[in-house]
Amino acid sequence: MDVKIVATRPFDGQRPGTSGLRKKVKVFQQPHYLENFVQAIFDTRADLAGGVLVLGGDGRYYNRQAIRIILRMAAANGVGKALVGQGGILSTPAASCVIRKYETQGGIILSASHNPGGPDEDFGIKFNTPNGGPAPEAVSEAIYERTGKLDSYRTLETPDLDLDHIGAVRLGEMTVEIIDPVADYADLMESLFDFAAIRRLFADGTFRMRFDAMHAVTGPYAVELLERRLGAPAGTVMNGVPLEDFGQGHPDPNLAHAKELVAMTKGADGLDFAAASDGDGDRNMILGRNFFVTPSDSLAVLAANARQAPGYKDGIAGIARSMPTSQAADRVAEALGLECFETPTGWKFFGNLLDAGRITLCGEESFGTGSDHVREKDGLWAVLFWINLLAARKLSVAELVKEHWQRFGRNYYTRHDYEAVDAQAAADLMDHLRRLLPGLPGTRLGDYQVEYADDFAYTDPIDGSRSEGQGVRVGFQGGSRIVYRLSGTGTQGATLRVYLEFFEADAARHDQETQEAMRPLILIARELAQIETRTGRAEPDVIT
Ligand code: G16
């Protein structure tokens, strides 16, 4: 095997964000750009030499080329074996499943998640550790530091590998095993949920649902699980063929981007259940007839009803949510006597708690829900969990959530995003808020009395690592909150996220329209941060 040493020099800005390195495709296509980041992974993860690496992505534009580049580099860096999803495909949760199941030394996942795909759109790469989870900050930081010092990388000169046929081939001295990307994951799902009950629900013929794969990675997974293993009618999965540009759509399962699906749930004849997942299959959106379940409520409802699913029949250990996620799950944890953790945004912060057995379920407002079955959030898992609940409880989605609110109270919740804002203006706005913090507690803003105001910091209870500057929180008496953060996943300017929440115990007031009910808090949030003056934006670009 002739290893080729290619001279290179560092690129600026290869520090991973909330979830790996995400940039425009054109940035990744610059000579040596992807290679540098990959070499930095091999240089900092010594056990990959002679070990097993999992490799796959969401199938977006540049996925195949990147897989081939990484395979050559893996072989040149002495990796023993690469497990690669057929066609270069692995959803993020499926990659996590495979990394864990075969006790590998980690995986490289290629995805920019819900960001659009295509030659002028986004691409991404992230490294997951042997527990199957996204690299913790210390690992990402070590990789980033290494990117700043590289002067060469290792590769091979070989013809392109066939990625489409299952089986093992050699690449230099490395074995490349092309695996079925769906089977291991589908088996895991079958071990967690009551497939017999779900099959009966579909066989009954009255339950009408659609799953929107948004032309992203979950199409083949959803067809296998819903239509083949569970007997849902053909056509239950819509937009099920993964496309490199996601059919020019925005594969982000929310009310703004899954319009076609949302419309199918409207009216007296609307679907009973509808769900969607994102580019790489880790996010989910849950809908009932004329009903949207917020991701924060979804986590709380799953936690309260977890015992209905065979995989969680003995109950759950504890719950964690990211800081901006509503406090609905906290109320469930309190009622069930469970530990509850508030972590910074980013799935990587759940890893230690899951590994230590302190939590079983976790979730984020950004349409992410998951459990200890893998170490990533998991879109189809959430969908199956919901269908399992509907089959077991024999209630509609709306009935199930309203029953939940009646028991625990309702945390009204919304997120307002201001996208592609001037980066300096956004940074200044956050500085302005930080300056206000010390003076806020005890003051009144409209009808709300400020109880606390801080810049969120987190000390991991397992390894003691500290993460600061994770978002500005303004908490009011009675549990209402405003949270401000800058997104760590965008590729253009800055995205300001404003998260708003208020708690309503009285069931007679649980049917208000969210934006209307939250209007006073929304106005306070805009004024406090001087959003319009500082960003020039009178209204958010996306409301979820
Ligand atoms: C990633 C992270 C999530 C995070 C989300 C939004 O999700 O894995 O933990 O909540 O980004 O992050 P931000 O608010 O910084 O944009 P995904 O689905 O994009 O990988």
Short mmCIF file of N, CA and C and ligand atoms in Angstrom, two decimals, residues 18-19 22 112-114 126 278 280 282-283 345-348 364-366 377 415 485-490 497 499, ligand 1:
data_model
loop_
_atom_site.label_atom_id
_atom_site.label_comp_id
_atom_site.label_asym_id
_atom_site.label_seq_id
_atom_site.Cartn_x
_atom_site.Cartn_y
_atom_site.Cartn_z
N THR A 18 -22.54 23.79 17.19
CA THR A 18 -23.43 23.01 18.06
C THR A 18 -23.35 21.53 17.71
N SER A 19 -23.24 21.23 16.43
CA SER A 19 -23.23 19.82 16.01
C SER A 19 -22.30 19.65 14.80
N ARG A 22 -20.20 22.72 10.04
CA ARG A 22 -21.18 22.94 8.97
C ARG A 22 -20.79 24.17 8.17
N ALA A 112 -25.60 18.12 7.18
CA ALA A 112 -25.83 19.45 7.71
C ALA A 112 -27.27 19.48 8.22
N SER A 113 -27.72 18.29 8.67
CA SER A 113 -29.01 18.16 9.33
C SER A 113 -30.16 18.71 8.49
N HIS A 114 -30.86 19.68 9.04
CA HIS A 114 -32.07 20.22 8.41
C HIS A 114 -31.74 21.33 7.40
N LYS A 126 -19.27 15.42 11.25
CA LYS A 126 -19.03 15.37 12.69
C LYS A 126 -18.51 14.00 13.08
N ASP A 278 -36.11 15.08 9.61
CA ASP A 278 -35.28 16.06 8.90
C ASP A 278 -34.24 15.40 8.01
N ASP A 280 -31.15 14.38 8.24
CA ASP A 280 -30.38 13.22 8.69
C ASP A 280 -31.16 12.32 9.65
N ASP A 282 -32.72 12.78 12.59
CA ASP A 282 -32.71 12.82 14.05
C ASP A 282 -33.80 13.71 14.64
N ARG A 283 -34.38 14.59 13.82
CA ARG A 283 -35.44 15.46 14.35
C ARG A 283 -36.82 14.85 14.04
N THR A 345 -27.75 23.80 24.99
CA THR A 345 -28.21 23.31 23.70
C THR A 345 -27.12 22.45 23.05
N GLY A 346 -27.52 21.32 22.51
CA GLY A 346 -26.56 20.41 21.86
C GLY A 346 -26.73 19.03 22.45
N TRP A 347 -26.97 18.05 21.55
CA TRP A 347 -27.24 16.70 22.05
C TRP A 347 -26.05 16.14 22.82
N LYS A 348 -24.84 16.62 22.48
CA LYS A 348 -23.62 16.09 23.12
C LYS A 348 -23.68 16.24 24.63
N GLU A 364 -35.15 18.24 23.21
CA GLU A 364 -34.86 19.65 22.95
C GLU A 364 -36.01 20.29 22.20
N GLU A 365 -36.15 21.59 22.40
CA GLU A 365 -37.20 22.34 21.71
C GLU A 365 -36.99 22.30 20.19
N SER A 366 -35.75 22.08 19.74
CA SER A 366 -35.43 22.10 18.31
C SER A 366 -35.83 20.79 17.64
N LYS A 377 -30.38 12.15 19.07
CA LYS A 377 -31.83 12.26 19.02
C LYS A 377 -32.31 11.43 17.84
N ARG A 415 -40.87 29.71 19.68
CA ARG A 415 -39.51 30.18 19.38
C ARG A 415 -39.57 31.08 18.16
N ARG A 485 -30.48 33.29 22.47
CA ARG A 485 -29.25 32.58 22.11
C ARG A 485 -28.91 32.85 20.66
N LEU A 486 -27.65 32.73 20.34
CA LEU A 486 -27.28 32.73 18.93
C LEU A 486 -27.08 31.28 18.50
N SER A 487 -27.66 30.92 17.36
CA SER A 487 -27.56 29.55 16.88
C SER A 487 -26.11 29.17 16.61
N GLY A 488 -25.80 27.90 16.83
CA GLY A 488 -24.46 27.39 16.52
C GLY A 488 -24.47 26.46 15.33
N THR A 489 -25.53 26.51 14.51
CA THR A 489 -25.60 25.59 13.38
C THR A 489 -25.76 26.29 12.04
N GLY A 490 -25.89 27.60 12.04
CA GLY A 490 -26.12 28.32 10.79
C GLY A 490 -24.83 28.42 9.97
N ARG A 497 -32.04 33.40 18.21
CA ARG A 497 -33.21 32.63 18.62
C ARG A 497 -33.75 33.23 19.90
N TYR A 499 -36.59 32.36 22.70
CA TYR A 499 -37.45 31.27 23.17
C TYR A 499 -38.35 31.83 24.26
C1 G16 B 1 -28.29 20.48 16.40
C2 G16 B 1 -27.96 19.94 17.75
C3 G16 B 1 -29.10 20.17 18.68
C4 G16 B 1 -29.48 21.63 18.72
C5 G16 B 1 -29.79 22.09 17.31
C6 G16 B 1 -30.02 23.59 17.24
O1 G16 B 1 -29.32 19.74 15.84
O2 G16 B 1 -27.68 18.56 17.69
O3 G16 B 1 -28.72 19.72 19.94
O4 G16 B 1 -30.59 21.83 19.53
O5 G16 B 1 -28.69 21.82 16.49
O6 G16 B 1 -28.86 24.24 17.59
P1 G16 B 1 -28.69 25.80 17.38
O7 G16 B 1 -29.82 26.41 18.16
O8 G16 B 1 -27.34 26.09 17.94
O9 G16 B 1 -28.85 26.09 15.92
P2 G16 B 1 -29.22 19.21 14.36
O10 G16 B 1 -30.52 18.48 14.13
O11 G16 B 1 -29.08 20.45 13.52
O12 G16 B 1 -28.02 18.34 14.33
#
